[in-house]
Amino acid sequence: MTPISPISRQDAAMLLPTDSVKFVQTFRQSSPYFNAHRDSTVVIYLDGAALLNGDAALPLIQDLALLQSLDVRIVLVAGARPFIDAELAAQGFECQYHQGLRITRKEHLPAIAQAVGQMRVEIESWFSSGQAKQSYAVRPLFVSSGNWVMAKPLGIIDGIDFQHTGTVRRIETDPIQAVLNMGHIVLLTSQAYSITGDIFNLSSIDLAVEAAIALQADKLLWLTDPEHLVAARAALPTELSANDMPTLLAQAELPDSTRALLNASLKAAREVDRVHLLDRTLDGALLLELFTRDGVGIMINQNDYDVVRQASIDDIGGILSLLEPLENSGALVKRPREQLEMEIDHFSVLERDGAIIGCAALYPYPQNNSAELAAFAIDDAYRRGGRGAKLLTYIERRAKQQGIESLFLLTTQTMHWFIRHGFVQTDISNLPQARAQLYNFQRRSAVFSKVLGSA
Ligand SMILES: CC(C)(COP(=O)(O)OP(=O)(O)OC[C@H]1O[C@@H](n2cnc3c(N)ncnc32)[C@H](O)[C@@H]1OP(=O)(O)O)[C@@H](O)C(=O)NCCC(=O)NCCS
């Protein structure tokens, strides 16, 4: 009988259904985010329309329960506008608005209290239901709210008295933090109180911004109307920094309500690390945004998201996986791990959310005041976004700081890219002698050089 040879790991993987392979890959890619989000404070604004229909809200509530079970500290700001609109209309009130804000009259307050109360009861009942807890119920799922938001009147704007429409005066963060420490989800709604005991109706968008700032949240996530996402995607990049945003907003054509939301996002992004706009109708939007590298929404960073820095020994795994496909295709010369370990100080990397998506090496030839630029690569998935140019700028600055006057490089496939960035073709005889001796005549790389300006 022929002996049965053991099946290799690779063959075993081939036998798995595609879904299982994808699951394992996805799970592995998501794992860094489990740690990154643990104990982080996340303010999540939920557009009231998402709460009108219990069946539609349930997956969202389940995702929030899952996040809470992963030790994410959640502050939920629920927009009550559709509930308030319906209640005021049912009681025969017609409302006036100015600059997108309701003018809240004293006689509206009981109807507003009723509407907000109804919404709160529904949210609490969803979090209490067995369906919300599902299998994530590692501990009870509590939602807490309280008189933690102090309000003041919005006052008179453009000659219009907003009466009981208010703004945030102060947020009492200590009791909120205490409740978060107990593992509860904090629920904030648009009703708040002044020191005179008056009740004010706040914009829940402003409330979410103020809460995220006061609590020094790590993130603010807007689960909002898909129309805002469509409008913003048409006019802006899907990832932007708070620094670039004023210019981009000034040039963009946007509906007033989307512009208002983006202005609120900008205000938050000046203080909060990341602000994300998400389509509330997309199933799993929260999880996709928080646990995948590129997310599904629009992200505004307090700082630039991609960071270029000097490489360290911990980056070797990332650099190897970045370079391997390019080495296999012949675009770059092979570098064994041992060589990389010895030369790591020559490398710079472009890091995005903990992943290495670009790298470059600089090998100085001090006698010639020049240096070789090598292993210059951007991950395939991130090309054409100006990252190559950004990495080159960094390398050139680093070279100048080391007193290097010119760069040279050898390339077989990327001549035109370097020409666009000021390199000119030159001859092998112009290479430093030590490097010319190593020239691989089979590879027949073209040689390019660039004189660097003064530092
Ligand atoms: C070259 C490389 C680093 C550019 O990275 P990048 O992040 O896409 O660069 P940028 O976004 O700054 O520039 C993109 C532009 O360069 C162009 N470009 C990219 N590769 C090019 C090439 N080989 N030749 C000519 N132009 C190229 C793109 O078409 C794009 O042009 P566009 O702006 O008109 O659309 C990247 O393509 C890469 O990693 N290539 C493989 C590795 C390699 O060949 N390295 C050089 C050997 S040392």
XYZ file of C-alpha atoms and ligand atoms in Angstrom:
503
model
C 0.000 0.000 0.000
C 1.347 3.452 -0.889
C 1.980 5.509 2.282
C -0.126 8.625 2.547
C 2.167 11.651 2.690
C 1.224 14.336 5.217
C -0.563 17.318 3.732
C 1.416 20.579 3.764
C 0.066 23.691 5.507
C -0.172 25.412 2.142
C -2.195 22.550 0.619
C -4.400 22.445 3.693
C -5.106 26.147 3.256
C -6.030 25.517 -0.409
C -8.658 23.017 0.749
C -10.383 25.495 3.020
C -13.437 27.293 1.668
C -12.524 30.780 0.438
C -14.653 32.343 3.179
C -12.574 30.647 5.885
C -9.313 31.862 4.354
C -10.718 35.384 4.107
C -11.939 35.192 7.691
C -8.494 34.221 8.984
C -6.831 36.994 6.967
C -9.370 39.563 8.128
C -9.151 38.456 11.733
C -5.362 38.714 11.673
C -5.468 42.148 10.074
C -7.969 43.334 12.674
C -6.130 42.045 15.696
C -3.877 45.126 16.222
C -7.025 47.238 16.535
C -8.407 45.194 19.436
C -5.504 46.391 21.542
C -5.466 49.876 20.057
C -9.104 50.546 20.966
C -9.097 48.935 24.415
C -9.777 51.580 27.090
C -10.101 54.285 24.461
C -12.962 56.779 24.801
C -15.161 57.050 21.770
C -17.999 59.523 21.355
C -20.552 58.172 18.896
C -23.217 60.446 17.498
C -26.267 58.587 16.311
C -28.544 60.361 13.885
C -32.076 60.137 15.345
C -33.362 58.668 12.091
C -31.309 55.567 12.879
C -33.370 55.097 16.031
C -36.849 55.466 14.596
C -37.079 51.857 13.503
C -36.150 49.222 16.088
C -35.437 46.486 13.525
C -33.001 48.730 11.657
C -31.408 49.949 14.915
C -30.788 46.476 16.313
C -27.595 45.617 14.323
C -26.197 48.988 15.378
C -27.026 48.352 19.015
C -25.400 44.909 18.727
C -22.246 46.475 17.298
C -22.166 48.959 20.175
C -22.567 46.059 22.606
C -19.680 44.270 20.912
C -17.477 47.374 21.162
C -18.371 47.764 24.821
C -17.426 44.120 25.459
C -14.006 44.933 23.920
C -13.503 47.570 26.632
C -14.147 50.560 24.411
C -15.544 53.397 26.574
C -18.630 54.547 24.704
C -20.420 57.859 25.004
C -23.502 57.792 22.834
C -25.003 61.096 21.743
C -28.452 60.414 20.364
C -29.969 62.961 18.004
C -33.621 63.325 18.946
C -34.713 65.619 16.128
C -37.058 63.174 14.294
C -38.687 62.217 17.617
C -39.117 65.886 18.577
C -40.413 66.845 15.102
C -43.014 64.069 15.274
C -44.164 64.958 18.794
C -44.383 68.701 18.138
C -46.341 68.049 14.931
C -48.652 65.633 16.778
C -49.345 68.379 19.334
C -50.098 70.861 16.544
C -46.956 73.044 16.813
C -45.267 74.524 13.774
C -41.600 75.229 14.342
C -39.384 77.990 13.005
C -35.727 77.463 12.187
C -32.802 79.797 11.692
C -29.364 78.666 10.480
C -30.639 75.072 10.640
C -31.505 75.346 14.360
C -34.972 75.109 15.843
C -36.253 78.154 17.740
C -37.493 76.417 20.879
C -40.440 78.171 22.512
C -41.347 77.615 26.170
C -44.582 75.869 25.192
C -42.540 73.336 23.137
C -40.677 72.067 26.185
C -43.195 69.482 27.465
C -43.478 67.938 23.973
C -39.679 67.901 23.642
C -39.302 66.278 27.073
C -41.821 63.647 26.038
C -40.059 62.951 22.729
C -36.566 62.757 24.255
C -37.916 60.573 27.080
C -39.517 58.209 24.586
C -36.289 57.935 22.632
C -34.316 57.246 25.802
C -36.744 54.500 26.866
C -36.427 52.858 23.457
C -32.633 52.961 23.545
C -32.584 51.522 27.059
C -34.989 48.772 26.090
C -32.841 47.798 23.080
C -29.723 47.574 25.218
C -31.645 45.481 27.746
C -32.918 43.005 25.158
C -31.339 39.590 24.865
C -30.824 40.191 21.148
C -28.517 43.153 21.794
C -26.427 41.198 24.243
C -26.173 38.078 22.099
C -22.998 36.236 22.874
C -20.966 39.336 23.762
C -22.609 39.626 27.155
C -19.420 39.164 29.120
C -20.977 41.534 31.649
C -24.318 43.315 31.992
C -25.013 45.957 29.382
C -25.970 49.138 31.230
C -26.797 52.505 29.710
C -26.563 55.494 32.027
C -27.579 59.109 31.643
C -27.724 62.072 34.009
C -27.760 65.824 34.466
C -24.151 66.151 33.368
C -24.553 68.819 30.692
C -24.980 72.446 31.781
C -26.563 74.734 29.227
C -26.833 78.435 28.526
C -29.185 80.184 26.126
C -28.016 80.514 22.538
C -29.449 84.026 22.794
C -30.313 86.404 19.981
C -28.655 85.882 16.597
C -29.394 88.063 13.546
C -32.103 89.686 15.665
C -33.791 86.337 16.269
C -34.302 85.170 19.851
C -33.690 81.433 20.043
C -35.492 81.329 23.421
C -35.050 77.791 24.864
C -32.532 76.664 22.287
C -29.271 76.454 24.175
C -25.591 75.721 23.838
C -23.245 73.756 26.079
C -21.952 75.754 29.028
C -20.071 72.967 30.749
C -19.888 69.191 30.751
C -19.341 67.518 34.100
C -16.711 65.024 33.073
C -15.965 63.444 36.482
C -19.336 61.695 36.891
C -19.260 60.660 33.228
C -15.779 59.153 33.625
C -16.943 57.388 36.816
C -19.846 55.818 34.946
C -17.541 54.805 32.073
C -15.163 53.281 34.631
C -18.051 51.113 35.813
C -18.305 49.723 32.274
C -21.560 51.491 31.417
C -22.403 53.094 28.113
C -23.085 56.808 28.669
C -26.098 58.230 26.872
C -26.279 61.977 26.266
C -29.384 63.596 24.815
C -30.166 67.098 23.696
C -31.906 68.305 26.859
C -29.772 70.216 29.327
C -30.269 72.549 32.265
C -29.030 75.994 33.214
C -28.022 77.163 36.686
C -31.344 78.998 36.870
C -33.102 75.641 36.487
C -34.346 76.383 32.963
C -34.484 73.579 30.440
C -32.751 74.043 27.091
C -32.852 72.124 23.897
C -29.344 71.738 22.404
C -28.093 70.829 18.972
C -26.978 67.226 19.436
C -24.203 67.824 16.881
C -22.746 70.587 19.103
C -23.245 68.373 22.119
C -21.256 65.545 20.514
C -18.387 67.929 19.658
C -18.311 69.477 23.140
C -18.515 66.053 24.820
C -15.655 64.674 22.703
C -13.490 67.702 23.553
C -14.372 67.818 27.261
C -13.818 64.085 27.727
C -10.569 64.210 25.697
C -12.008 61.405 23.602
C -9.784 59.422 21.275
C -12.414 59.497 18.565
C -15.637 61.125 17.529
C -17.732 59.063 15.124
C -20.740 60.484 13.317
C -23.232 57.791 12.335
C -25.074 60.024 10.002
C -27.263 60.357 6.955
C -25.740 58.731 3.836
C -26.388 61.964 1.921
C -23.636 63.693 3.908
C -21.192 60.968 2.905
C -22.175 61.212 -0.774
C -21.797 65.008 -0.771
C -18.526 65.009 1.173
C -16.984 62.236 -0.952
C -17.781 64.169 -4.126
C -15.967 67.269 -2.859
C -13.220 66.099 -0.513
C -10.641 63.326 -0.113
C -11.753 60.454 2.123
C -8.935 61.239 4.491
C -7.908 64.736 5.485
C -6.083 66.515 8.218
C -7.454 69.316 10.383
C -4.662 71.543 8.984
C -5.762 71.104 5.369
C -9.472 71.193 6.043
C -10.175 74.965 6.093
C -8.705 75.376 2.587
C -10.477 72.285 1.272
C -13.807 73.372 2.772
C -13.467 76.851 1.297
C -13.055 75.343 -2.191
C -15.704 72.600 -1.853
C -19.294 72.823 -3.042
C -21.438 71.307 -0.307
C -25.032 71.412 0.906
C -25.424 73.640 4.007
C -26.185 70.745 6.366
C -23.104 68.772 5.227
C -20.946 71.882 5.543
C -22.263 72.444 9.069
C -21.419 68.845 9.990
C -17.924 69.183 8.512
C -17.353 72.471 10.342
C -18.369 70.736 13.574
C -15.966 67.908 12.674
C -13.161 70.403 12.124
C -13.792 71.996 15.506
C -13.591 68.551 17.118
C -10.570 67.444 15.058
C -8.498 70.317 16.429
C -8.712 68.625 19.847
C -9.650 64.990 19.206
C -7.229 62.648 17.429
C -9.680 61.373 14.828
C -13.133 62.246 13.639
C -14.970 59.818 11.354
C -18.062 60.330 9.211
C -19.973 57.101 8.684
C -23.086 56.088 6.800
C -25.571 54.999 9.463
C -27.368 52.744 6.952
C -24.264 50.683 6.160
C -24.435 47.443 8.126
C -21.345 47.089 10.328
C -20.037 50.593 9.496
C -18.676 51.053 13.024
C -16.774 47.774 12.985
C -15.452 48.280 9.469
C -14.203 51.745 10.386
C -12.593 50.774 13.658
C -11.153 47.371 12.798
C -9.947 47.647 9.220
C -6.925 49.572 8.046
C -8.672 51.823 5.566
C -12.148 52.007 7.059
C -15.306 52.844 5.136
C -16.000 56.466 5.982
C -14.351 59.856 5.802
C -11.649 60.425 8.368
C -10.329 63.723 9.664
C -7.064 63.539 11.553
C -5.785 66.013 14.033
C -2.385 65.418 12.414
C -1.308 63.844 9.176
C -2.116 60.164 9.253
C 0.995 58.926 7.421
C 4.188 59.382 9.373
C 7.669 59.255 7.830
C 10.407 58.393 10.277
C 13.753 56.705 10.756
C 13.352 52.889 10.753
C 14.057 50.742 13.787
C 14.763 47.038 14.221
C 11.036 46.480 14.957
C 10.208 47.549 11.392
C 12.156 44.738 9.721
C 9.123 42.431 9.346
C 7.109 45.248 7.752
C 9.943 46.263 5.405
C 10.515 42.652 4.323
C 6.865 42.132 3.421
C 6.790 45.452 1.565
C 9.921 44.683 -0.481
C 9.332 40.985 -1.151
C 6.839 41.317 -4.070
C 9.035 44.001 -5.682
C 12.126 41.817 -5.315
C 10.258 38.859 -6.806
C 9.160 40.954 -9.793
C 12.742 42.122 -10.346
C 11.970 45.812 -9.657
C 14.296 45.784 -6.635
C 17.420 43.831 -5.752
C 16.955 41.091 -3.163
C 17.961 41.916 0.416
C 18.155 39.044 2.876
C 16.858 39.633 6.414
C 20.408 39.551 7.856
C 21.513 42.334 5.515
C 18.444 44.366 6.415
C 19.139 43.907 10.120
C 22.684 45.230 9.650
C 21.582 48.132 7.466
C 18.437 49.160 9.317
C 19.916 52.501 10.371
C 20.079 53.484 6.712
C 16.324 52.979 6.286
C 13.426 55.375 6.632
C 9.836 54.164 6.688
C 6.407 55.539 5.951
C 4.068 54.251 8.615
C 0.325 54.266 8.542
C -1.634 53.148 11.578
C 1.169 50.844 12.699
C 1.737 49.297 9.251
C 4.814 49.966 7.100
C 3.543 51.142 3.714
C 6.706 52.704 2.352
C 10.459 52.582 2.796
C 13.709 53.915 1.414
C 17.385 53.438 2.201
C 20.181 55.981 2.034
C 23.770 54.694 1.783
C 26.287 57.540 2.184
C 29.576 57.722 0.260
C 31.275 60.418 2.391
C 34.352 60.775 0.163
C 32.087 61.866 -2.661
C 29.635 63.841 -0.483
C 26.975 61.710 -2.102
C 24.628 58.905 -1.135
C 22.786 56.120 -2.904
C 18.995 56.065 -2.670
C 17.824 52.442 -2.734
C 14.967 50.124 -1.792
C 12.589 52.994 -2.521
C 9.057 51.613 -2.464
C 5.460 52.405 -1.627
C 2.972 49.617 -0.968
C 0.975 48.889 -4.109
C -2.319 49.661 -2.341
C -1.194 53.194 -1.458
C 0.414 54.468 -4.651
C -0.586 57.617 -6.532
C -1.396 59.484 -3.342
C 1.759 61.615 -3.228
C 3.390 59.276 -0.709
C 6.402 58.527 -2.927
C 6.995 62.270 -3.244
C 6.576 62.736 0.523
C 9.070 59.982 1.264
C 11.567 61.425 -1.225
C 11.265 64.893 0.351
C 12.008 63.369 3.748
C 15.021 61.452 2.410
C 16.413 64.526 0.715
C 16.059 66.534 3.932
C 17.736 63.756 5.901
C 20.559 63.584 3.357
C 21.153 67.337 3.486
C 21.272 67.234 7.292
C 24.102 64.700 6.926
C 26.012 67.054 4.655
C 25.276 65.041 1.518
C 25.311 67.165 -1.621
C 23.949 64.759 -4.220
C 21.949 61.554 -4.497
C 22.267 58.800 -7.049
C 20.237 55.698 -7.674
C 20.048 52.695 -9.955
C 16.699 51.750 -11.440
C 15.329 49.463 -14.123
C 11.653 50.493 -14.149
C 11.120 53.834 -12.473
C 13.205 56.253 -14.537
C 10.400 58.612 -15.398
C 9.196 58.956 -11.838
C 12.649 60.078 -10.744
C 13.006 62.407 -13.756
C 9.781 64.091 -12.612
C 11.450 64.602 -9.258
C 14.545 66.329 -10.572
C 16.896 63.381 -11.229
C 18.923 63.262 -14.436
C 20.389 60.214 -16.133
C 24.105 59.862 -15.796
C 26.861 57.383 -16.568
C 28.208 54.494 -14.493
C 31.577 56.229 -14.574
C 30.082 58.999 -12.423
C 29.280 56.576 -9.596
C 31.583 56.553 -6.568
C 34.315 54.071 -7.386
C 33.336 51.662 -4.598
C 29.785 51.532 -5.962
C 30.795 51.299 -9.616
C 32.746 48.146 -8.810
C 29.542 46.510 -7.568
C 27.534 47.468 -10.662
C 25.605 44.459 -11.972
C 26.069 44.451 -15.753
C 23.383 41.783 -16.175
C 20.752 43.938 -14.516
C 21.789 46.910 -16.682
C 20.130 49.440 -14.371
C 20.033 53.050 -15.467
C 21.934 55.472 -13.225
C 20.335 58.735 -12.118
C 21.577 61.535 -9.917
C 20.303 64.730 -8.354
C 22.171 67.640 -6.833
C 20.505 68.676 -3.579
C 19.907 72.334 -2.800
C 21.327 73.898 0.341
C 19.838 72.676 3.665
C 7.886 54.807 -7.618
C 6.963 54.736 -6.438
C 7.744 54.749 -5.155
C 6.002 55.970 -6.497
O 5.153 55.940 -5.355
P 3.768 56.763 -5.324
O 3.343 56.880 -3.909
O 2.810 56.182 -6.269
O 4.263 58.177 -5.841
P 3.468 59.518 -6.044
O 2.052 59.360 -5.613
O 4.278 60.601 -5.424
O 3.522 59.676 -7.646
C 2.572 59.023 -8.439
C 2.787 59.410 -9.892
O 3.969 58.790 -10.384
C 3.618 57.981 -11.508
N 4.462 56.779 -11.516
C 4.447 55.758 -10.672
N 5.352 54.839 -11.026
C 5.956 55.306 -12.112
C 6.969 54.824 -12.980
N 7.556 53.640 -12.777
N 7.344 55.597 -14.001
C 6.776 56.790 -14.236
N 5.793 57.306 -13.467
C 5.392 56.562 -12.420
C 2.165 57.625 -11.310
O 1.541 57.297 -12.527
C 1.611 58.918 -10.732
O 1.410 59.843 -11.748
P 0.158 60.862 -11.720
O 0.392 61.718 -10.500
O 0.295 61.604 -13.004
O -1.033 60.009 -11.602
C 6.073 53.469 -6.479
O 5.437 53.418 -7.713
C 6.847 52.181 -6.256
O 6.971 51.728 -5.127
N 7.316 51.518 -7.328
C 7.966 50.230 -7.242
C 9.336 50.280 -6.620
C 10.356 50.969 -7.480
O 10.370 50.813 -8.671
N 11.216 51.749 -6.808
C 12.282 52.496 -7.430
C 13.556 51.754 -7.472
S 14.773 52.494 -6.451
